[in-house]
């Protein structure tokens, strides 16, 4: 049973309030350290170090949970970390991926945009955001985002692939074909580029070339390629 992501954020906010209370106490002790017992001051310092360590562990736990596919637990850990370190770009990007994996594109988009506000050339955030717009059928925005990635790193095959898919959706077949060609040049083992290029080839009357692409997609174990080969190429 999936949990509500807002509960994880609320829990993180409670943790943040507790942390702010501790740091406020510490600030008071620093201002009045001559009046405070060294024992009490030592306990406060120990508490701060311990809580900082716990928070660092929370971030590492988030990475482990995400890699294990437990996105809800990862989201909880990342949210706790970000309440104390809101400018941590890597963790915010990781939380965006968690939201996306849980189907929460609204919060994923917010986190991706915050990453890009701090680091406008963050390639993975641009690509992640492009796919949110793709799912919203906003293909022109998808193209704008993926072309920004291409300007940063022309050899990023996923940027070309995502551009190709968006161009394909809006009917710009020659643009899509160019993108798929570039993907295959950069990563000949990426089967989905052959699969979708075959659709363009067949649509513009180049069925033999499209069938060749479908055969390549089948050899690379692309889902649906064998069925498409049988349907369009009689094989």
Coordinates of N, CA and C in Angstrom, one line a residue, residues 49-227:
X49 N 26.2 17.3 17.1 CA 27.0 16.4 16.3 C 26.2 15.1 16.0
X50 N 25.5 14.6 17.0 CA 24.8 13.4 16.9 C 23.7 13.5 15.8
X51 N 22.9 14.6 15.9 CA 21.8 14.9 15.0 C 22.4 15.1 13.6
X52 N 23.5 15.8 13.5 CA 24.1 16.0 12.1 C 24.5 14.6 11.5
X53 N 25.0 13.7 12.4 CA 25.4 12.4 11.9 C 24.1 11.6 11.5
X54 N 23.1 11.7 12.3 CA 21.8 11.0 11.9 C 21.3 11.5 10.6
X55 N 21.4 12.8 10.4 CA 20.9 13.4 9.2 C 21.7 13.0 7.9
X56 N 23.0 12.9 8.1 CA 23.9 12.4 7.0 C 23.5 10.9 6.7
X57 N 23.3 10.1 7.8 CA 22.9 8.7 7.6 C 21.5 8.7 6.8
X58 N 20.6 9.6 7.1 CA 19.3 9.7 6.5 C 19.5 9.8 5.0
X59 N 20.5 10.7 4.5 CA 20.7 10.9 3.1 C 21.2 9.6 2.5
X60 N 22.2 8.9 3.2 CA 22.8 7.7 2.7 C 21.7 6.6 2.6
X61 N 20.8 6.6 3.6 CA 19.7 5.6 3.6 C 18.8 5.8 2.4
X62 N 18.6 7.1 2.0 CA 17.8 7.4 0.9 C 18.3 6.8 -0.4
X63 N 19.7 6.9 -0.6 CA 20.3 6.4 -1.7 C 20.2 4.9 -1.8
X64 N 20.4 4.2 -0.6 CA 20.2 2.7 -0.5 C 18.8 2.3 -0.8
X65 N 17.8 3.0 -0.3 CA 16.4 2.7 -0.5 C 16.1 2.9 -2.0
X66 N 16.5 3.9 -2.6 CA 16.2 4.2 -4.0 C 16.8 3.1 -4.9
X67 N 18.0 2.7 -4.6 CA 18.7 1.7 -5.4 C 18.0 0.3 -5.2
X68 N 17.4 0.1 -4.1 CA 16.6 -1.1 -3.8 C 15.2 -1.1 -4.3
X69 N 14.8 0.1 -4.9 CA 13.4 0.2 -5.4 C 12.4 0.6 -4.4
X70 N 12.8 0.9 -3.2 CA 11.9 1.3 -2.1 C 11.8 2.8 -2.1
X71 N 11.0 3.3 -3.1 CA 11.0 4.8 -3.3 C 10.3 5.6 -2.2
X72 N 9.3 5.0 -1.5 CA 8.7 5.7 -0.5 C 9.6 5.9 0.7
X73 N 10.4 4.9 1.1 CA 11.4 5.0 2.1 C 12.5 6.0 1.7
X74 N 12.9 6.0 0.4 CA 13.9 6.9 -0.1 C 13.4 8.3 0.0
X75 N 12.1 8.5 -0.4 CA 11.5 9.9 -0.3 C 11.5 10.4 1.1
X76 N 11.2 9.6 2.1 CA 11.2 10.0 3.5 C 12.6 10.5 3.9
X77 N 13.6 9.7 3.5 CA 14.9 10.0 3.9 C 15.4 11.3 3.3
X78 N 15.2 11.4 2.0 CA 15.6 12.6 1.2 C 14.9 13.9 1.8
X79 N 13.6 13.7 2.1 CA 12.9 14.9 2.6 C 13.4 15.4 3.9
X80 N 13.8 14.4 4.8 CA 14.3 14.8 6.1 C 15.7 15.5 5.9
X81 N 16.5 15.1 5.0 CA 17.8 15.7 4.7 C 17.6 17.1 4.2
X82 N 16.6 17.2 3.2 CA 16.4 18.5 2.6 C 15.9 19.6 3.5
X83 N 15.1 19.2 4.5 CA 14.6 20.2 5.5 C 15.8 20.9 6.2
X84 N 16.9 20.2 6.3 CA 18.0 20.8 7.0 C 19.0 21.4 6.0
X85 N 19.1 20.8 4.8 CA 20.1 21.2 3.8 C 19.3 21.5 2.5
X86 N 18.5 22.5 2.4 CA 17.6 22.7 1.3 C 18.4 23.1 0.0
X87 N 19.6 23.5 0.1 CA 20.4 23.8 -1.1 C 21.2 22.7 -1.6
X88 N 21.1 21.5 -1.1 CA 21.8 20.3 -1.6 C 21.2 19.9 -2.9
X89 N 21.9 20.2 -4.0 CA 21.4 19.9 -5.3 C 21.2 18.4 -5.6
X90 N 22.2 17.6 -5.2 CA 22.2 16.2 -5.5 C 21.0 15.5 -4.8
X91 N 20.8 15.9 -3.6 CA 19.6 15.3 -2.9 C 18.3 15.7 -3.4
X92 N 18.2 17.0 -3.8 CA 17.0 17.5 -4.4 C 16.7 16.8 -5.7
X93 N 17.7 16.6 -6.5 CA 17.5 15.9 -7.7 C 17.1 14.4 -7.5
X94 N 17.7 13.8 -6.5 CA 17.4 12.4 -6.1 C 15.9 12.3 -5.7
X95 N 15.5 13.4 -4.9 CA 14.1 13.3 -4.5 C 13.1 13.5 -5.6
X96 N 13.5 14.3 -6.6 CA 12.7 14.5 -7.8 C 12.5 13.1 -8.5
X97 N 13.6 12.4 -8.6 CA 13.5 11.0 -9.2 C 12.6 10.1 -8.4
X98 N 12.6 10.3 -7.0 CA 11.7 9.5 -6.2 C 10.2 9.8 -6.5
X99 N 9.9 11.1 -6.5 CA 8.6 11.6 -6.8 C 8.1 11.0 -8.2
X100 N 9.1 11.1 -9.2 CA 8.7 10.6 -10.5 C 8.5 9.1 -10.5
X101 N 9.3 8.4 -9.8 CA 9.1 6.9 -9.7 C 7.8 6.6 -9.1
X102 N 7.3 7.4 -8.2 CA 6.0 7.2 -7.5 C 4.8 7.7 -8.2
X103 N 5.1 8.3 -9.4 CA 4.0 8.9 -10.2 C 3.6 10.2 -9.8
X104 N 4.3 10.9 -9.0 CA 4.0 12.3 -8.5 C 4.8 13.3 -9.4
X105 N 4.3 13.5 -10.6 CA 5.0 14.5 -11.5 C 4.9 15.9 -11.0
X106 N 3.9 16.2 -10.2 CA 3.8 17.6 -9.8 C 4.9 18.0 -8.9
X107 N 5.2 17.2 -7.8 CA 6.3 17.5 -6.9 C 7.7 17.2 -7.6
X108 N 7.7 16.2 -8.5 CA 9.0 16.0 -9.2 C 9.3 17.3 -10.0
X109 N 8.4 17.8 -10.7 CA 8.6 19.1 -11.5 C 9.1 20.2 -10.6
X110 N 8.5 20.3 -9.4 CA 9.0 21.4 -8.5 C 10.4 21.2 -8.1
X111 N 10.8 20.0 -7.8 CA 12.2 19.7 -7.4 C 13.1 19.9 -8.6
X112 N 12.8 19.4 -9.8 CA 13.6 19.6 -10.9 C 13.9 21.1 -11.2
X113 N 12.8 21.8 -11.1 CA 12.9 23.3 -11.3 C 13.8 24.0 -10.3
X114 N 13.7 23.5 -9.0 CA 14.6 24.1 -8.0 C 16.1 23.7 -8.2
X115 N 16.3 22.5 -8.7 CA 17.7 22.1 -9.1 C 18.2 23.1 -10.2
X116 N 17.4 23.3 -11.2 CA 17.8 24.1 -12.3 C 17.9 25.6 -12.0
X117 N 17.2 26.1 -11.0 CA 17.4 27.4 -10.5 C 18.8 27.6 -9.9
X118 N 19.3 26.6 -9.2 CA 20.6 26.6 -8.6 C 21.7 26.2 -9.6
X119 N 21.4 25.3 -10.5 CA 22.4 24.8 -11.5 C 21.7 24.7 -12.9
X120 N 21.6 25.8 -13.6 CA 20.9 25.8 -14.9 C 21.4 24.7 -15.9
X121 N 22.6 24.2 -15.8 CA 23.1 23.3 -16.8 C 23.1 21.9 -16.2
X122 N 22.3 21.6 -15.3 CA 22.2 20.2 -14.7 C 21.5 19.3 -15.7
X123 N 22.3 18.5 -16.4 CA 21.8 17.7 -17.6 C 20.7 16.8 -17.2
X124 N 20.9 16.1 -16.1 CA 19.9 15.0 -15.7 C 18.6 15.7 -15.3
X125 N 18.6 16.8 -14.6 CA 17.4 17.5 -14.3 C 16.7 18.0 -15.5
X126 N 17.4 18.5 -16.5 CA 16.8 18.9 -17.7 C 16.1 17.8 -18.4
X127 N 16.8 16.6 -18.4 CA 16.2 15.4 -19.1 C 15.0 14.9 -18.3
X128 N 15.1 14.9 -17.0 CA 13.9 14.5 -16.2 C 12.7 15.4 -16.4
X129 N 13.0 16.7 -16.4 CA 11.9 17.6 -16.6 C 11.3 17.5 -18.0
X130 N 12.1 17.2 -19.0 CA 11.6 17.0 -20.3 C 10.6 15.9 -20.4
X131 N 10.9 14.8 -19.7 CA 9.9 13.7 -19.7 C 8.6 13.9 -19.0
X132 N 8.7 14.8 -18.0 CA 7.4 15.2 -17.4 C 6.5 16.0 -18.4
X133 N 7.2 16.9 -19.1 CA 6.4 17.6 -20.2 C 6.0 16.7 -21.3
X134 N 6.8 15.7 -21.6 CA 6.4 14.7 -22.6 C 5.1 14.0 -22.2
X135 N 5.1 13.6 -20.9 CA 3.9 12.9 -20.4 C 2.7 13.8 -20.4
X136 N 2.9 15.1 -20.3 CA 1.8 16.1 -20.4 C 1.4 16.5 -21.8
X137 N 2.1 15.8 -22.8 CA 1.9 16.1 -24.2 C 2.3 17.5 -24.6
X138 N 3.2 18.1 -23.8 CA 3.7 19.4 -24.2 C 5.1 19.1 -24.9
X139 N 5.0 18.7 -26.1 CA 6.1 18.2 -26.9 C 7.1 19.3 -27.3
X140 N 6.6 20.5 -27.5 CA 7.5 21.6 -27.8 C 8.4 22.0 -26.7
X141 N 7.8 21.9 -25.4 CA 8.7 22.2 -24.3 C 9.7 21.1 -24.1
X142 N 9.2 19.9 -24.3 CA 10.2 18.7 -24.3 C 11.4 19.0 -25.2
X143 N 11.1 19.4 -26.4 CA 12.1 19.7 -27.4 C 13.0 20.8 -26.9
X144 N 12.5 21.9 -26.4 CA 13.3 23.0 -25.9 C 14.3 22.5 -24.8
X145 N 13.8 21.6 -23.9 CA 14.6 21.2 -22.8 C 15.7 20.2 -23.3
X146 N 15.3 19.3 -24.2 CA 16.3 18.3 -24.7 C 17.4 19.0 -25.6
X147 N 17.0 20.0 -26.3 CA 17.9 20.8 -27.2 C 18.9 21.6 -26.3
X148 N 18.4 22.0 -25.1 CA 19.4 22.7 -24.2 C 20.4 21.7 -23.8
X149 N 20.0 20.4 -23.6 CA 21.0 19.4 -23.2 C 22.0 19.2 -24.3
X150 N 21.5 19.1 -25.5 CA 22.4 18.9 -26.7 C 23.4 20.0 -26.8
X151 N 23.0 21.3 -26.5 CA 23.9 22.4 -26.5 C 25.0 22.2 -25.5
X152 N 24.7 21.6 -24.4 CA 25.7 21.4 -23.3 C 26.5 20.2 -23.6
X153 N 25.9 19.1 -24.1 CA 26.6 17.9 -24.3 C 26.0 17.2 -25.6
X154 N 26.6 17.5 -26.7 CA 26.1 17.0 -28.0 C 26.1 15.5 -28.1
X155 N 27.0 14.9 -27.2 CA 27.1 13.4 -27.3 C 26.1 12.7 -26.4
X156 N 25.2 13.4 -25.8 CA 24.3 12.8 -24.9 C 23.2 12.1 -25.7
X157 N 23.2 10.8 -25.8 CA 22.3 10.1 -26.8 C 20.9 10.2 -26.3
X158 N 20.6 10.2 -25.0 CA 19.3 10.3 -24.5 C 18.6 11.6 -24.9
X159 N 19.4 12.7 -24.9 CA 18.8 14.0 -25.3 C 18.3 13.9 -26.7
X160 N 19.1 13.3 -27.6 CA 18.7 13.1 -29.0 C 17.5 12.2 -29.1
X161 N 17.5 11.2 -28.3 CA 16.4 10.2 -28.3 C 15.1 10.9 -27.9
X162 N 15.1 11.6 -26.8 CA 13.9 12.3 -26.3 C 13.4 13.3 -27.3
X163 N 14.4 14.0 -27.9 CA 14.0 15.0 -28.9 C 13.3 14.3 -30.1
X164 N 13.9 13.2 -30.5 CA 13.3 12.4 -31.6 C 11.9 12.0 -31.3
X165 N 11.6 11.5 -30.1 CA 10.3 11.0 -29.7 C 9.3 12.2 -29.7
X166 N 9.8 13.4 -29.2 CA 8.9 14.6 -29.2 C 8.6 15.0 -30.7
X167 N 9.6 15.1 -31.5 CA 9.4 15.5 -32.9 C 8.5 14.5 -33.6
X168 N 8.7 13.2 -33.3 CA 7.8 12.2 -33.9 C 6.4 12.4 -33.5
X169 N 6.1 12.8 -32.2 CA 4.7 13.0 -31.8 C 4.1 14.1 -32.5
X170 N 4.8 15.2 -32.8 CA 4.2 16.4 -33.4 C 4.2 16.2 -35.0
X171 N 4.7 15.1 -35.5 CA 4.7 14.9 -36.9 C 5.9 15.4 -37.7
X172 N 6.9 15.9 -37.0 CA 8.1 16.4 -37.7 C 9.0 15.2 -38.0
X173 N 8.7 14.4 -39.0 CA 9.3 13.1 -39.1 C 10.8 13.2 -39.5
X174 N 11.1 14.1 -40.4 CA 12.5 14.3 -40.8 C 13.4 14.7 -39.6
X175 N 12.9 15.6 -38.7 CA 13.6 15.9 -37.5 C 13.8 14.7 -36.6
X176 N 12.7 13.9 -36.5 CA 12.7 12.7 -35.7 C 13.7 11.8 -36.2
X177 N 13.7 11.6 -37.5 CA 14.7 10.7 -38.2 C 16.1 11.1 -37.9
X178 N 16.4 12.4 -38.0 CA 17.7 12.9 -37.8 C 18.2 12.6 -36.3
X179 N 17.2 12.7 -35.4 CA 17.6 12.5 -34.0 C 17.8 11.0 -33.8
X180 N 17.0 10.1 -34.3 CA 17.2 8.7 -34.2 C 18.5 8.2 -34.8
X181 N 18.8 8.8 -35.9 CA 20.1 8.5 -36.6 C 21.3 8.8 -35.7
X182 N 21.2 10.0 -35.0 CA 22.3 10.4 -34.1 C 22.4 9.5 -32.9
X183 N 21.2 9.1 -32.4 CA 21.2 8.2 -31.2 C 22.0 6.9 -31.6
X184 N 21.7 6.3 -32.8 CA 22.3 5.1 -33.2 C 23.8 5.3 -33.5
X185 N 24.2 6.4 -33.9 CA 25.6 6.7 -34.1 C 26.3 6.7 -32.8
X186 N 25.7 7.3 -31.8 CA 26.3 7.5 -30.5 C 26.2 6.2 -29.6
X187 N 25.1 5.4 -29.8 CA 24.9 4.2 -29.0 C 24.2 3.2 -29.8
X188 N 25.0 2.4 -30.6 CA 24.4 1.4 -31.5 C 23.6 0.3 -30.8
X189 N 23.7 0.2 -29.5 CA 23.0 -0.9 -28.8 C 21.7 -0.4 -28.2
X190 N 21.3 0.9 -28.5 CA 20.1 1.4 -27.9 C 18.9 1.0 -28.8
X191 N 18.3 -0.1 -28.5 CA 17.3 -0.7 -29.4 C 16.1 0.1 -29.7
X192 N 15.7 1.0 -28.7 CA 14.4 1.8 -28.9 C 14.6 2.8 -30.0
X193 N 15.8 3.2 -30.3 CA 16.0 4.1 -31.4 C 15.7 3.4 -32.8
X194 N 16.1 2.2 -32.9 CA 15.8 1.4 -34.1 C 14.3 1.2 -34.2
X195 N 13.7 0.9 -33.1 CA 12.2 0.6 -33.0 C 11.4 1.8 -33.5
X196 N 11.7 2.9 -33.0 CA 10.9 4.1 -33.3 C 11.4 4.7 -34.7
X197 N 12.6 4.5 -35.1 CA 13.0 4.9 -36.4 C 12.3 4.1 -37.5
X198 N 12.1 2.8 -37.2 CA 11.3 1.9 -38.1 C 9.9 2.5 -38.4
X199 N 9.3 3.1 -37.4 CA 8.0 3.6 -37.6 C 8.0 4.8 -38.5
X200 N 9.1 5.7 -38.4 CA 9.2 6.8 -39.3 C 9.5 6.2 -40.8
X201 N 10.3 5.3 -40.9 CA 10.7 4.7 -42.2 C 9.4 4.2 -42.9
X202 N 8.7 3.4 -42.2 CA 7.4 2.8 -42.7 C 6.4 3.9 -43.1
X203 N 6.3 4.9 -42.2 CA 5.4 6.0 -42.5 C 5.7 6.8 -43.7
X204 N 7.0 6.9 -44.1 CA 7.3 7.7 -45.3 C 7.6 6.8 -46.5
X205 N 7.2 5.6 -46.4 CA 7.3 4.7 -47.5 C 8.6 3.9 -47.7
X206 N 9.4 3.9 -46.7 CA 10.7 3.2 -46.8 C 10.6 1.9 -46.0
X207 N 9.6 1.1 -46.4 CA 9.3 -0.1 -45.6 C 10.5 -1.1 -45.4
X208 N 11.3 -1.4 -46.5 CA 12.4 -2.3 -46.3 C 13.4 -1.8 -45.2
X209 N 13.7 -0.5 -45.2 CA 14.6 0.0 -44.2 C 13.9 -0.1 -42.8
X210 N 12.6 0.2 -42.8 CA 11.9 0.1 -41.5 C 11.9 -1.3 -41.0
X211 N 11.8 -2.3 -41.9 CA 11.9 -3.7 -41.4 C 13.2 -4.1 -40.9
X212 N 14.3 -3.6 -41.6 CA 15.6 -3.8 -41.1 C 15.8 -3.3 -39.7
X213 N 15.2 -2.1 -39.4 CA 15.3 -1.5 -38.1 C 14.5 -2.4 -37.1
X214 N 13.4 -2.9 -37.5 CA 12.6 -3.8 -36.6 C 13.4 -5.1 -36.3
X215 N 14.1 -5.6 -37.2 CA 14.9 -6.8 -37.0 C 16.0 -6.5 -36.0
X216 N 16.6 -5.3 -36.1 CA 17.6 -4.9 -35.2 C 17.0 -4.7 -33.8
X217 N 15.8 -4.1 -33.7 CA 15.2 -4.0 -32.4 C 14.9 -5.3 -31.8
X218 N 14.4 -6.3 -32.6 CA 14.2 -7.6 -32.1 C 15.5 -8.2 -31.5
X219 N 16.6 -8.1 -32.2 CA 17.8 -8.6 -31.7 C 18.3 -8.0 -30.5
X220 N 17.8 -6.8 -30.2 CA 18.2 -6.0 -29.0 C 17.1 -6.2 -27.9
X221 N 16.2 -7.1 -28.1 CA 15.1 -7.4 -27.1 C 14.2 -6.3 -26.7
X222 N 13.9 -5.5 -27.7 CA 13.0 -4.3 -27.4 C 11.5 -4.8 -27.4
X223 N 10.8 -4.5 -26.3 CA 9.4 -4.9 -26.1 C 8.6 -4.4 -27.3
X224 N 7.8 -5.3 -27.9 CA 6.9 -5.0 -29.0 C 7.5 -5.1 -30.3
X225 N 8.8 -5.2 -30.4 CA 9.5 -5.2 -31.7 C 9.1 -6.5 -32.6
X226 N 9.1 -7.6 -31.9 CA 8.7 -8.8 -32.7 C 7.3 -8.8 -33.3
X227 N 6.4 -8.3 -32.5 CA 5.0 -8.2 -32.9 C 4.9 -7.2 -34.1

